[in-house]
PDB file of C-alpha atoms and ligand atoms in Angstrom:
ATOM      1  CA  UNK A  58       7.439  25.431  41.541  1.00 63.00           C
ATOM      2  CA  UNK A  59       8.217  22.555  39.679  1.00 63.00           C
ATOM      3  CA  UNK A  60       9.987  22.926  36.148  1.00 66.00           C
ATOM      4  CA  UNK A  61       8.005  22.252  33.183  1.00 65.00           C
ATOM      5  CA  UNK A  62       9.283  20.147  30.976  1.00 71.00           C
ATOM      6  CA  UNK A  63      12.055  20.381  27.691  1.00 85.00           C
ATOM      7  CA  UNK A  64      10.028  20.648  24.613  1.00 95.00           C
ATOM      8  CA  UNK A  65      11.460  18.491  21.876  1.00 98.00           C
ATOM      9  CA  UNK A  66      13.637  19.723  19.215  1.00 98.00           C
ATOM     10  CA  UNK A  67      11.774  19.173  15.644  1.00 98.00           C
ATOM     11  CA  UNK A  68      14.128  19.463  12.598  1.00 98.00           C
ATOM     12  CA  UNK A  69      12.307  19.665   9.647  1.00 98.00           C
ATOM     13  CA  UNK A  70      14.951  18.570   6.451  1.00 98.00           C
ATOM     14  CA  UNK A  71      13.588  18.126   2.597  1.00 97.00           C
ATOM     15  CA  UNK A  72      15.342  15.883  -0.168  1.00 96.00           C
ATOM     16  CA  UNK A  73      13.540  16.055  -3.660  1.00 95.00           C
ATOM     17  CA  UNK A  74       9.991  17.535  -3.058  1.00 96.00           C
ATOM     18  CA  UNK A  75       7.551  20.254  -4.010  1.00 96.00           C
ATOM     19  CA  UNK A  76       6.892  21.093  -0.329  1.00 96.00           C
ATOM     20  CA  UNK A  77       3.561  19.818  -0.329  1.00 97.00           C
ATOM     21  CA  UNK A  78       3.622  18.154   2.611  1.00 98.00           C
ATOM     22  CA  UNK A  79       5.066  21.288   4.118  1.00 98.00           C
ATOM     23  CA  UNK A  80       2.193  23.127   3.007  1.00 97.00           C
ATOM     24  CA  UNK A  81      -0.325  20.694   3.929  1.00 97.00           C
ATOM     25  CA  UNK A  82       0.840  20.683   7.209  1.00 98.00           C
ATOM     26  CA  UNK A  83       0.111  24.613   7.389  1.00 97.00           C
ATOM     27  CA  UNK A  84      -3.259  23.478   7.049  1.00 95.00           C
ATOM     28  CA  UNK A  85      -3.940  21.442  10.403  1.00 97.00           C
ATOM     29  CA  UNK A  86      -6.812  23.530  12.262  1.00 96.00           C
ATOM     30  CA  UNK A  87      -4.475  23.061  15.495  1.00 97.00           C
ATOM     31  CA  UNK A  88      -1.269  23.543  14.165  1.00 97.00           C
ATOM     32  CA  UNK A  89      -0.817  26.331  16.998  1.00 97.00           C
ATOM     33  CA  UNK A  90      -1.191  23.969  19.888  1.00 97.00           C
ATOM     34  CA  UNK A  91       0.798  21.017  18.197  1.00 98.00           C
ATOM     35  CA  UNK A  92       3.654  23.713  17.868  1.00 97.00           C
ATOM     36  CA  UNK A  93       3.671  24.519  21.408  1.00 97.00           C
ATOM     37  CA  UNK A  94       5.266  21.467  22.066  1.00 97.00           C
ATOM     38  CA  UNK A  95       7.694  21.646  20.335  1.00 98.00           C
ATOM     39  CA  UNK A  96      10.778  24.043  19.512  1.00 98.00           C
ATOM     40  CA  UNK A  97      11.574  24.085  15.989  1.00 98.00           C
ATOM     41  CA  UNK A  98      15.098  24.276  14.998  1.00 98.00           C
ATOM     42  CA  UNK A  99      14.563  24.643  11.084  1.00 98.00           C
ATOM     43  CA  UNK A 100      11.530  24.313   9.174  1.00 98.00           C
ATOM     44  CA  UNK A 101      11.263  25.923   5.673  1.00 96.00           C
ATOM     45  CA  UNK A 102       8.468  27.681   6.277  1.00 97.00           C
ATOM     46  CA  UNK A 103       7.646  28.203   9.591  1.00 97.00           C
ATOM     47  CA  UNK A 104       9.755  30.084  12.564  1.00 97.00           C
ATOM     48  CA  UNK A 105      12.851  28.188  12.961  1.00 98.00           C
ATOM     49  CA  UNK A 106      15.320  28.939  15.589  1.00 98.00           C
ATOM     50  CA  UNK A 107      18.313  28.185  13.212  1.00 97.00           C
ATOM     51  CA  UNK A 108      19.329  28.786   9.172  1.00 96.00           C
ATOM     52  CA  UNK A 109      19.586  26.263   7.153  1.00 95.00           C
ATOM     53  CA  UNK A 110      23.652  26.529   7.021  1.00 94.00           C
ATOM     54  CA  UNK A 111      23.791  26.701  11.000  1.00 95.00           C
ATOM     55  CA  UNK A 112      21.502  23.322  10.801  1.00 96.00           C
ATOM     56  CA  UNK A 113      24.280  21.878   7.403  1.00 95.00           C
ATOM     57  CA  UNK A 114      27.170  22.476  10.200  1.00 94.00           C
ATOM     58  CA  UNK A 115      26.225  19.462  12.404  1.00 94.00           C
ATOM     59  CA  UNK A 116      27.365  20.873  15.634  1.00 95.00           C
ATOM     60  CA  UNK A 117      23.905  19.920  17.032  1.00 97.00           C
ATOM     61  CA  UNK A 118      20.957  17.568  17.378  1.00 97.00           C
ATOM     62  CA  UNK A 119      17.427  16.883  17.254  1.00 98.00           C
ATOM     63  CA  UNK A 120      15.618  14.622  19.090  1.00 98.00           C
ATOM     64  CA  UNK A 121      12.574  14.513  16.214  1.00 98.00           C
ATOM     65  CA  UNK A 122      13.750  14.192  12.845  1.00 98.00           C
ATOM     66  CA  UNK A 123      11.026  14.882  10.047  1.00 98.00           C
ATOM     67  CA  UNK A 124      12.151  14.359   6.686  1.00 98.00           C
ATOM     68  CA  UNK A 125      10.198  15.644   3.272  1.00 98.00           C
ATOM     69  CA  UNK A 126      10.702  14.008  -0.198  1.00 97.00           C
ATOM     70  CA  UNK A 127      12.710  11.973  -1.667  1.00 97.00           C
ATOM     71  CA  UNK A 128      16.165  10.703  -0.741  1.00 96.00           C
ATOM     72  CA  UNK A 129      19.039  10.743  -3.624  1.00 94.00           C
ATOM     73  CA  UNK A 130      22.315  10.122  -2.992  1.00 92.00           C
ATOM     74  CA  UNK A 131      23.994  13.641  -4.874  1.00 90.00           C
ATOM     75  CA  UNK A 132      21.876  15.993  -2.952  1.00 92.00           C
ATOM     76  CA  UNK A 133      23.987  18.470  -0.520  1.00 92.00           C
ATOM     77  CA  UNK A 134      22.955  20.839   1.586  1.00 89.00           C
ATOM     78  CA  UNK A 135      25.254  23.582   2.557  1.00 81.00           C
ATOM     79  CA  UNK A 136      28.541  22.397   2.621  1.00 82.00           C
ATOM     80  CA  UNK A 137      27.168  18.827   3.552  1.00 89.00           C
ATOM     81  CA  UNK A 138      25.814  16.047   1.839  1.00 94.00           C
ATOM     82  CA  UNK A 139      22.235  15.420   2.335  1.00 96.00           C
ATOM     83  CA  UNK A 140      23.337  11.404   3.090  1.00 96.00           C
ATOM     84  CA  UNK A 141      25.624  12.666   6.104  1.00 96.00           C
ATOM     85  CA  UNK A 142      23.361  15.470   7.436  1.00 96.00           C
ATOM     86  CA  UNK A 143      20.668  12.512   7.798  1.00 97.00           C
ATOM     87  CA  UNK A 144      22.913  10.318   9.539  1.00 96.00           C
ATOM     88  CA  UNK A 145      24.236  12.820  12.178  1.00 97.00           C
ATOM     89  CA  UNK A 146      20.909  13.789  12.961  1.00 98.00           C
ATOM     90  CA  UNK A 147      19.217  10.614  12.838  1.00 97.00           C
ATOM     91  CA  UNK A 148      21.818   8.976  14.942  1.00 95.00           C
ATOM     92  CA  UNK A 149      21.195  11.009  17.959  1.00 92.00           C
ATOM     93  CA  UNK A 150      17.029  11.668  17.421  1.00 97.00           C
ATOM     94  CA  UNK A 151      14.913   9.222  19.130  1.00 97.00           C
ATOM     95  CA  UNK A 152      12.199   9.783  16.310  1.00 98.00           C
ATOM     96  CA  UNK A 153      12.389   9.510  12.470  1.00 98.00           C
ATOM     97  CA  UNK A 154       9.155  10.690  10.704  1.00 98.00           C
ATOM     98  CA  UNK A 155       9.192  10.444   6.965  1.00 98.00           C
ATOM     99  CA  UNK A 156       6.416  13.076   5.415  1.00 98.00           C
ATOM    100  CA  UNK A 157       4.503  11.860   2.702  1.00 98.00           C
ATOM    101  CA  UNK A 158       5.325   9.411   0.338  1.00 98.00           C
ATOM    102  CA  UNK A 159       8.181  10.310  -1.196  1.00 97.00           C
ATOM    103  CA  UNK A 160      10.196  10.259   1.724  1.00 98.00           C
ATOM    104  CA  UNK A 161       8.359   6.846   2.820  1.00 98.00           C
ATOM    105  CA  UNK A 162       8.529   4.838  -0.768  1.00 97.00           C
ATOM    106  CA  UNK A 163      10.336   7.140  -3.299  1.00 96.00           C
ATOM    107  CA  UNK A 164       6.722   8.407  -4.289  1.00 94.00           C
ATOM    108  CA  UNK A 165       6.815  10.644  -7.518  1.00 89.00           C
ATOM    109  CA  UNK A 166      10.380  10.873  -7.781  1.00 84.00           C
ATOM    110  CA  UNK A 167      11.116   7.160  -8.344  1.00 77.00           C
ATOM    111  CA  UNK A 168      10.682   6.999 -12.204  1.00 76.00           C
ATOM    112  CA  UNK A 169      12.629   9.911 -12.853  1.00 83.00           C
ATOM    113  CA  UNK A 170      15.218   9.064 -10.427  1.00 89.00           C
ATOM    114  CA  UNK A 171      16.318   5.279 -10.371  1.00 88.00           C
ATOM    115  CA  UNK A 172      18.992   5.934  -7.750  1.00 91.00           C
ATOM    116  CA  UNK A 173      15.990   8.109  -5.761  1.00 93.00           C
ATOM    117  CA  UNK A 174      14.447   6.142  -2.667  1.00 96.00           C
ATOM    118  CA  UNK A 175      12.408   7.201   0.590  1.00 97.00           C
ATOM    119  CA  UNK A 176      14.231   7.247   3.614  1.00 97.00           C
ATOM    120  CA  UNK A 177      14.215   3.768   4.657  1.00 97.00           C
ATOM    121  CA  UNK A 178      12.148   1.923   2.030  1.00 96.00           C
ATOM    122  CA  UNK A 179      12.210   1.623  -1.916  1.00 95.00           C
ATOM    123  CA  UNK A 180       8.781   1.175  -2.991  1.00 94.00           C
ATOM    124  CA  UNK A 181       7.782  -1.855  -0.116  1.00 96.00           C
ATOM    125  CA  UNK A 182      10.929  -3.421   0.503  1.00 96.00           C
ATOM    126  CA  UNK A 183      13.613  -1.776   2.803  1.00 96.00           C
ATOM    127  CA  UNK A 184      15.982   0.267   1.678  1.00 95.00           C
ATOM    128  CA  UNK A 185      17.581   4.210   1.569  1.00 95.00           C
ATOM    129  CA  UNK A 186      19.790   5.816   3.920  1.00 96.00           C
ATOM    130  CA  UNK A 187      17.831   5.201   7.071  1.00 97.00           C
ATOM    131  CA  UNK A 188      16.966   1.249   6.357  1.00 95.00           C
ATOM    132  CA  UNK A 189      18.364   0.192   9.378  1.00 89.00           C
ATOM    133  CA  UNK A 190      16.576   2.853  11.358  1.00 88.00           C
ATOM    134  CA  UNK A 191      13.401   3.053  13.281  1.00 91.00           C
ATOM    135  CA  UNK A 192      11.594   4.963  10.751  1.00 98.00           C
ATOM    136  CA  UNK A 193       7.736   6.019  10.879  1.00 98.00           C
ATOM    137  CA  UNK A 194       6.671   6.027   7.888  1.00 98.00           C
ATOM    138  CA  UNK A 195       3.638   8.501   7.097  1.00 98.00           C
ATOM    139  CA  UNK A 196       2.914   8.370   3.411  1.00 98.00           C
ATOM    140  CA  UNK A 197       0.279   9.938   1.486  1.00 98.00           C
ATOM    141  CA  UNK A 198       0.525  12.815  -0.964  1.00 97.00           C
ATOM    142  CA  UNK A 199       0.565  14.911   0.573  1.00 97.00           C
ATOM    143  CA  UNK A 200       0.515  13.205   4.025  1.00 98.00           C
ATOM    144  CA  UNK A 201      -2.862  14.417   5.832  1.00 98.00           C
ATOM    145  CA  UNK A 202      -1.921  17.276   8.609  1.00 98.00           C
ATOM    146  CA  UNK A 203      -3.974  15.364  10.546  1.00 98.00           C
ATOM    147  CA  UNK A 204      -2.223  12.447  10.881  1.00 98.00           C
ATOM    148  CA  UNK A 205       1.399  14.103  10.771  1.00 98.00           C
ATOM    149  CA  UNK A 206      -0.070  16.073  13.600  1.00 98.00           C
ATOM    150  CA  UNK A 207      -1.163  12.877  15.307  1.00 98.00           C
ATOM    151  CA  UNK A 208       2.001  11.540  14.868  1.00 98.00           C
ATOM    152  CA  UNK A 209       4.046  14.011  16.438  1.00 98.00           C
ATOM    153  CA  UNK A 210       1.579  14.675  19.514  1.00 98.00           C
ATOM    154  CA  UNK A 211       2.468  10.742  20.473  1.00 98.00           C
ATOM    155  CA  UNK A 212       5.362  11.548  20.405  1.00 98.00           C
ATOM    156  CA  UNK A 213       5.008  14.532  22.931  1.00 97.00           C
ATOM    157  CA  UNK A 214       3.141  12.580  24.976  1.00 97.00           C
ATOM    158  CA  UNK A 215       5.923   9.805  24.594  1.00 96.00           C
ATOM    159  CA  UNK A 216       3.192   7.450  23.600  1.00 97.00           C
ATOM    160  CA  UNK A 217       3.526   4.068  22.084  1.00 97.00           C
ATOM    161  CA  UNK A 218       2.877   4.231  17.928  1.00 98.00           C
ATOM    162  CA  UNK A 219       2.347   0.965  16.696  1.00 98.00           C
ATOM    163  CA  UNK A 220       3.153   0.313  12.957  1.00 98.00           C
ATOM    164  CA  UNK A 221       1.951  -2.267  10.385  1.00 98.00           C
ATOM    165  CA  UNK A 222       4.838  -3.958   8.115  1.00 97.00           C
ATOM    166  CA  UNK A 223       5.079  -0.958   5.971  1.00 98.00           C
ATOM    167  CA  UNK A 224       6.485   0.944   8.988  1.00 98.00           C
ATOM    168  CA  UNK A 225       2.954   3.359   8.653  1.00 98.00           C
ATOM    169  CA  UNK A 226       1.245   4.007  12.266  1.00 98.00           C
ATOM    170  CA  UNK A 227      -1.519   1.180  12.597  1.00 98.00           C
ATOM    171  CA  UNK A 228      -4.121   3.733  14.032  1.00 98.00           C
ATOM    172  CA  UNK A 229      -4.120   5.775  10.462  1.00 98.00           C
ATOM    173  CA  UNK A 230      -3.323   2.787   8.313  1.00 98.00           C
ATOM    174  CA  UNK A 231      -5.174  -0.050   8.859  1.00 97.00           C
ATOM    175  CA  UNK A 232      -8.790   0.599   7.137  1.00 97.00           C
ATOM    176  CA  UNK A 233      -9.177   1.196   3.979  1.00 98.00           C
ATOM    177  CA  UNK A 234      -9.939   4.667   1.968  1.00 98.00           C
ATOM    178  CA  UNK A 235     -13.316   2.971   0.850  1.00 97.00           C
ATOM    179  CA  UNK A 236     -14.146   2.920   4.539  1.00 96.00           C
ATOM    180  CA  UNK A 237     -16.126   5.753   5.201  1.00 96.00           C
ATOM    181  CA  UNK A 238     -16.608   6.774   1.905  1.00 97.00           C
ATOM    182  CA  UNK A 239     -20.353   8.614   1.531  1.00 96.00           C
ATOM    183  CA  UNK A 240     -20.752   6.482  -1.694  1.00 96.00           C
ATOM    184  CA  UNK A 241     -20.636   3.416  -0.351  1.00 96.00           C
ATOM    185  CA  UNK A 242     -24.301   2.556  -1.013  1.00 94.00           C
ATOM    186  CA  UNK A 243     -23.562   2.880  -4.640  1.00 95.00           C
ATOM    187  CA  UNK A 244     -20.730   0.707  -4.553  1.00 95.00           C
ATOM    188  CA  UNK A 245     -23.181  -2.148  -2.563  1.00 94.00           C
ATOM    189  CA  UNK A 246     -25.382  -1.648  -5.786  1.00 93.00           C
ATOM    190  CA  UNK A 247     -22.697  -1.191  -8.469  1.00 93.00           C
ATOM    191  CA  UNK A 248     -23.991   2.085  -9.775  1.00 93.00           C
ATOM    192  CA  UNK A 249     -21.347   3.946 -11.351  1.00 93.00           C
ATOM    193  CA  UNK A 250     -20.515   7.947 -11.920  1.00 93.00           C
ATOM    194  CA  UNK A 251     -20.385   8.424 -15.259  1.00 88.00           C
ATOM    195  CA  UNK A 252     -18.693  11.142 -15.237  1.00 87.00           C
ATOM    196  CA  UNK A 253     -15.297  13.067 -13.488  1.00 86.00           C
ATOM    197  CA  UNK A 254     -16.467  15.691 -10.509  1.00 86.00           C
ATOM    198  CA  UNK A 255     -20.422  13.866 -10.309  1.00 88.00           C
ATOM    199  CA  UNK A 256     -21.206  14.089  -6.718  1.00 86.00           C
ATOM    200  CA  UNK A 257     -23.359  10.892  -7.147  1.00 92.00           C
ATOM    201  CA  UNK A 258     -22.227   7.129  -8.112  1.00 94.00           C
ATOM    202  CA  UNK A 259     -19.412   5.124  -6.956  1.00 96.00           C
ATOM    203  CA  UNK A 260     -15.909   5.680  -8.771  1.00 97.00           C
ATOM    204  CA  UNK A 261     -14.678   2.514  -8.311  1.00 96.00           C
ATOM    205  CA  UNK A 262     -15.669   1.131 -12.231  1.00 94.00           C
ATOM    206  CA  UNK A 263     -15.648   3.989 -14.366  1.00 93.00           C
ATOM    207  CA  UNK A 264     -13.395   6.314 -12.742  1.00 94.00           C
ATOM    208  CA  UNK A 265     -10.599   4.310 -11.336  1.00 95.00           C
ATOM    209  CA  UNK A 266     -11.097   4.929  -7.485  1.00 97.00           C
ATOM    210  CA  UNK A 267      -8.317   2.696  -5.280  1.00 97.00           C
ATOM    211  CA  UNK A 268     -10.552   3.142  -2.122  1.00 98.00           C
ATOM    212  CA  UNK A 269     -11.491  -0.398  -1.532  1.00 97.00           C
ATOM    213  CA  UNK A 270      -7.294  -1.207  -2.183  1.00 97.00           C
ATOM    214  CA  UNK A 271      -5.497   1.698  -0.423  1.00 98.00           C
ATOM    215  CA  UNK A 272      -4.807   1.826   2.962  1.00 98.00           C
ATOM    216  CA  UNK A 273      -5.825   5.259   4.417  1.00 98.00           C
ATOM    217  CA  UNK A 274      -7.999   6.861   6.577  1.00 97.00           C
ATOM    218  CA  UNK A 275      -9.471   9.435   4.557  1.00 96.00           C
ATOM    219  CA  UNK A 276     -12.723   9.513   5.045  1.00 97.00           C
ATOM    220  CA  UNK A 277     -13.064   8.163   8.650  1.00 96.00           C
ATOM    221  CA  UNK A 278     -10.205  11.611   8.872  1.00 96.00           C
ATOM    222  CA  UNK A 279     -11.925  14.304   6.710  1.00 96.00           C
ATOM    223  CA  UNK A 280      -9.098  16.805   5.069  1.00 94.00           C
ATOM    224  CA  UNK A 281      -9.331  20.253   6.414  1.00 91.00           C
ATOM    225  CA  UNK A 282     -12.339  19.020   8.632  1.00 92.00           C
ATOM    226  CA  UNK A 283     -14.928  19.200   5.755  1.00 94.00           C
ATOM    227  CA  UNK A 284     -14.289  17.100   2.975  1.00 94.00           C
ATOM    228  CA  UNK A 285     -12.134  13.773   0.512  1.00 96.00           C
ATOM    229  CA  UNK A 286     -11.465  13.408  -2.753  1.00 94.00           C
ATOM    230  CA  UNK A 287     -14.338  10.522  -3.137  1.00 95.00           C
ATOM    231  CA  UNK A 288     -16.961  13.530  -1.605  1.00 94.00           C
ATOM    232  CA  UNK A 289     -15.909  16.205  -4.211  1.00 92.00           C
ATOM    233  CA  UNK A 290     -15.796  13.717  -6.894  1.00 92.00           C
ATOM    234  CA  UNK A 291     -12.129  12.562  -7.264  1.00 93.00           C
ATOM    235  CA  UNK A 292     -11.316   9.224  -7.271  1.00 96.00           C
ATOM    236  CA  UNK A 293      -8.760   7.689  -4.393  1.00 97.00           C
ATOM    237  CA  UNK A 294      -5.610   7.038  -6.511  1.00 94.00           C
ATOM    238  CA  UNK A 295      -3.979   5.241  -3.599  1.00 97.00           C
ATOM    239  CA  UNK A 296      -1.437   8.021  -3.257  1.00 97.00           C
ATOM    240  CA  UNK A 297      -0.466   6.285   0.279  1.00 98.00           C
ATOM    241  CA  UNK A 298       0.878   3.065  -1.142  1.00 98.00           C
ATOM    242  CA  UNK A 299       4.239   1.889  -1.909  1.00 97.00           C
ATOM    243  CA  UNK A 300       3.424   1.465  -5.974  1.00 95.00           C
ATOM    244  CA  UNK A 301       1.955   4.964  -6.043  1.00 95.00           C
ATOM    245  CA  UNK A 302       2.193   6.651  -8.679  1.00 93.00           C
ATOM    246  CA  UNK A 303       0.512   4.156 -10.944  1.00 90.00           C
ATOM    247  CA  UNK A 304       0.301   4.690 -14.203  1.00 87.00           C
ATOM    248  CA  UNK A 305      -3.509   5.554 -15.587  1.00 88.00           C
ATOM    249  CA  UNK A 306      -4.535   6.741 -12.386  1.00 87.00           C
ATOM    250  CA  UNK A 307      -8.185   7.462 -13.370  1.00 89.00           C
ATOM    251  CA  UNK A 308      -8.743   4.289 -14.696  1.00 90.00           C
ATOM    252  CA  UNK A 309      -9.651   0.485 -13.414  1.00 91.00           C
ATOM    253  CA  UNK A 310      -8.022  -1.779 -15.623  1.00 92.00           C
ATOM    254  CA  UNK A 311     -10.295  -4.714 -16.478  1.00 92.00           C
ATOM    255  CA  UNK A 312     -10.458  -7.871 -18.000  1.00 90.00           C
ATOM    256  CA  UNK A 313     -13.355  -8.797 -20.256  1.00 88.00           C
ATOM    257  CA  UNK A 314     -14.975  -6.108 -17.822  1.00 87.00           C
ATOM    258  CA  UNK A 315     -14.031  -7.711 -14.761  1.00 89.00           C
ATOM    259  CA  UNK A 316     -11.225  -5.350 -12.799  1.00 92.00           C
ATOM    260  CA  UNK A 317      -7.903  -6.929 -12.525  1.00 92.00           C
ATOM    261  CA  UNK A 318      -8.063  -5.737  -8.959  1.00 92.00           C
ATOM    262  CA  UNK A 319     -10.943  -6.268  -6.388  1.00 92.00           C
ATOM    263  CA  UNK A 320     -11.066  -4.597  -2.861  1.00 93.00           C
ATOM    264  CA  UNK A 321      -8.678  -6.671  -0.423  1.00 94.00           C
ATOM    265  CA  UNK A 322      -9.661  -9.514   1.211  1.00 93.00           C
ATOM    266  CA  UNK A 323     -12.322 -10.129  -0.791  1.00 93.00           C
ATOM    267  CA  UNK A 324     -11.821 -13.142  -3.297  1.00 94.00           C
ATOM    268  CA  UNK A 325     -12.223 -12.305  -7.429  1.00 93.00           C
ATOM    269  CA  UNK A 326     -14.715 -15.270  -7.377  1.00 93.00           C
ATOM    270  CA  UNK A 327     -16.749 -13.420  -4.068  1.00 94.00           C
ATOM    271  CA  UNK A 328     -16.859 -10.110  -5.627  1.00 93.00           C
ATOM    272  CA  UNK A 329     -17.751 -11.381  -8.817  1.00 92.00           C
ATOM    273  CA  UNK A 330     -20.957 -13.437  -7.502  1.00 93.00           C
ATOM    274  CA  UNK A 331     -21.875 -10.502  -5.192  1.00 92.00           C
ATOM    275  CA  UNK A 332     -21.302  -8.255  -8.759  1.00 92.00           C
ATOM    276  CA  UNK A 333     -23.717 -10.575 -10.082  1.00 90.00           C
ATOM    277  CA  UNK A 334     -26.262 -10.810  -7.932  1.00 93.00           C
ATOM    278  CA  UNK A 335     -26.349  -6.542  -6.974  1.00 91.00           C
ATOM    279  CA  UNK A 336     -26.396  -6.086 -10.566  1.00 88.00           C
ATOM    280  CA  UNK A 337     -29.457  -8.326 -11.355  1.00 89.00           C
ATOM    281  CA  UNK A 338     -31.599  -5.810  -8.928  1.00 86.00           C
ATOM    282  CA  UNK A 339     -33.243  -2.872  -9.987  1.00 82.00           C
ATOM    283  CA  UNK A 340     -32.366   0.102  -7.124  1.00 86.00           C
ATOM    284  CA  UNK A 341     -34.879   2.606  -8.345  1.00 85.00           C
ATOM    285  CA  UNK A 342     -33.665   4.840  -6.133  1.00 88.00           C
ATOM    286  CA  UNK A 343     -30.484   5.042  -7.650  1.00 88.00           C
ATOM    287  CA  UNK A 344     -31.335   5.327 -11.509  1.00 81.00           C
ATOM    288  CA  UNK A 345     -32.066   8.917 -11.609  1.00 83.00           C
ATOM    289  CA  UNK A 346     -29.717  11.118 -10.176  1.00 84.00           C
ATOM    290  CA  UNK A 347     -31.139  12.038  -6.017  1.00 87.00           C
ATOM    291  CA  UNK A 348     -30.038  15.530  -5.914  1.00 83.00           C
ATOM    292  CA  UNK A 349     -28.397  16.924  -9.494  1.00 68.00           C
ATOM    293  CA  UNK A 350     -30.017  17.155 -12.762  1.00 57.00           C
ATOM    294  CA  UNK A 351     -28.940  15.141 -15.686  1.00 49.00           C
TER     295      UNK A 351
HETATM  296  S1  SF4 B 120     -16.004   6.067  -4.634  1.00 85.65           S
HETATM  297 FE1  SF4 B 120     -14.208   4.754  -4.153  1.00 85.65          FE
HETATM  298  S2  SF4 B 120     -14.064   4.770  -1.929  1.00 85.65           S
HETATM  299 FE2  SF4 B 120     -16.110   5.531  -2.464  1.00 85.65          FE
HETATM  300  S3  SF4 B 120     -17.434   3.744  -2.425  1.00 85.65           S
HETATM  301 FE3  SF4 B 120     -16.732   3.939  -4.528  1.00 85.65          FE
HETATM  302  S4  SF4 B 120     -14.867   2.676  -4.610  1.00 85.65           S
HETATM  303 FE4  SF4 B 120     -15.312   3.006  -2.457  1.00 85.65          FE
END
């Protein structure tokens, strides 16, 4: 009979965070199957085959290292630092996934803590304790389970994940949040919601949604299988870019009402004329609310 393959060894380590990407990753509908695959050697949460001391002592490796939150240089864990725990086990991994944002930019932490950086990148530009390293970068916060899960299932399958500059896979990455979104028609016709949480009305004007400038497949990738933010009535706040977390996140700064920022690739002058010209039709189908009351 032949014998079946080694599963990989997954160590799961955390720098600053508030385990959400942990917990989000609880979440993927087939968590079970992705976890066959692999055997975990620590994870906070989840059955791990070691402690987290017996992990600290570096007398083993990983080949898939996934790190959560953000990197500063103080941290210890167990009698290690964090810094040197990183580099043993990255060393000798053939993967490096950095969860969420914080471990891929800095992410929330970045503000509070200027000597705070992801894992291979500060905000865009490279740097951290793994900047040298082959690092896949999976921001978001929380990263989606979906992709995470994606992610690591290439890797099973020793697949080929190709990134974009940012170091993100190209496959999750490359469209846009807008893309996908349900209120797309409204955004064609430039009728707003007026209000936080209205399930009709594009959020892009009045509610600060970074769908047309934030690169993420939410809505082509539904969360939990069902739903967005942009379908419940949350704006995007571009929570998988390297300058997240802007300040103001609910709002779209403008310029004698024109938004400092229009969707990428499309030229100020463009979306102003095709601003313009949407505006100067009357939609009737759109002035009245389809399916709420006022
Ligand atoms: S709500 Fe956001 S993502 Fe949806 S259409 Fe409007 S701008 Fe685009």
């Amino acid at each position: 009979m032949p014998s079946r393959p080694r599963k990989l060894r997954l160590l799961w380590l955390q720098g600053v965070t508030c385990n959400g990407n942990s917990h989000a990753f609880l979440n993927l509908p087939w968590l079970d199957a992705l976890l066959e695959r692999f055997d975990i050697m620590y994870h906070p949460l989840l059955p791990s085959l070691y402690s987290l001391e017996a992990v600290a002592a570096c007398d083993m490796t990983c080949d898939v290292l996934v790190f959560e939150g953000a990197f500063a240089p103080g941290l210890r864990r167990g009698e290690k630092g964090l810094g040197a725990l990183l580099e043993h086990y990255a060393q000798q991994a053939s993967y490096v996934v950095a969860a969420g944002s914080c471990a891929s930019f800095g992410g929330m932490f970045k503000d509070a803590m200027p000597e705070g950086s992801g894992l291979a990148f500060v905000h865009d530009k490279p740097g951290g304790p793994l900047a040298r390293q082959g690092v896949i970068n999976l921001s978001g916060c929380p990263v989606h389970p979906e992709w995470l899960g994606y992610a690591l299932m290439m890797i099973a399958d020793n697949e080929t994940i190709a990134l974009d500059a940012l170091h993100r896979p190209k496959a999750l990455y490359s469209h846009l949040a807008h893309d996908g979104c349900l209120r797309n028609e409204y955004f064609e016709w430039k009728v707003d919601a007026k209000q936080f949480g209205q399930k009709e009305g594009c959020l892009f004007y009045e509610q600060g949604c970074r769908g047309p400038l934030t690169h993420a497949s939410c809505n082509r990738t539904l969360w939990n299988e069902v739903s967005s933010k942009m379908r419940v009535g949350t704006p995007c706040f571009g929570c998988t870019e390297p300058d997240f977390p802007r300040r103001n996140l609910f709002e779209t700064k403008t310029n004698m009402s024109i938004p400092e920022e229009v969707p990428i690739g499309v030229t100020k002058r463009s979306y102003l004329t095709l601003t313009g010209i949407a505006k100067s039709f009357r939609v009737q189908r759109l002035e009245s609310r389809l399916i709420e009351d006022e």
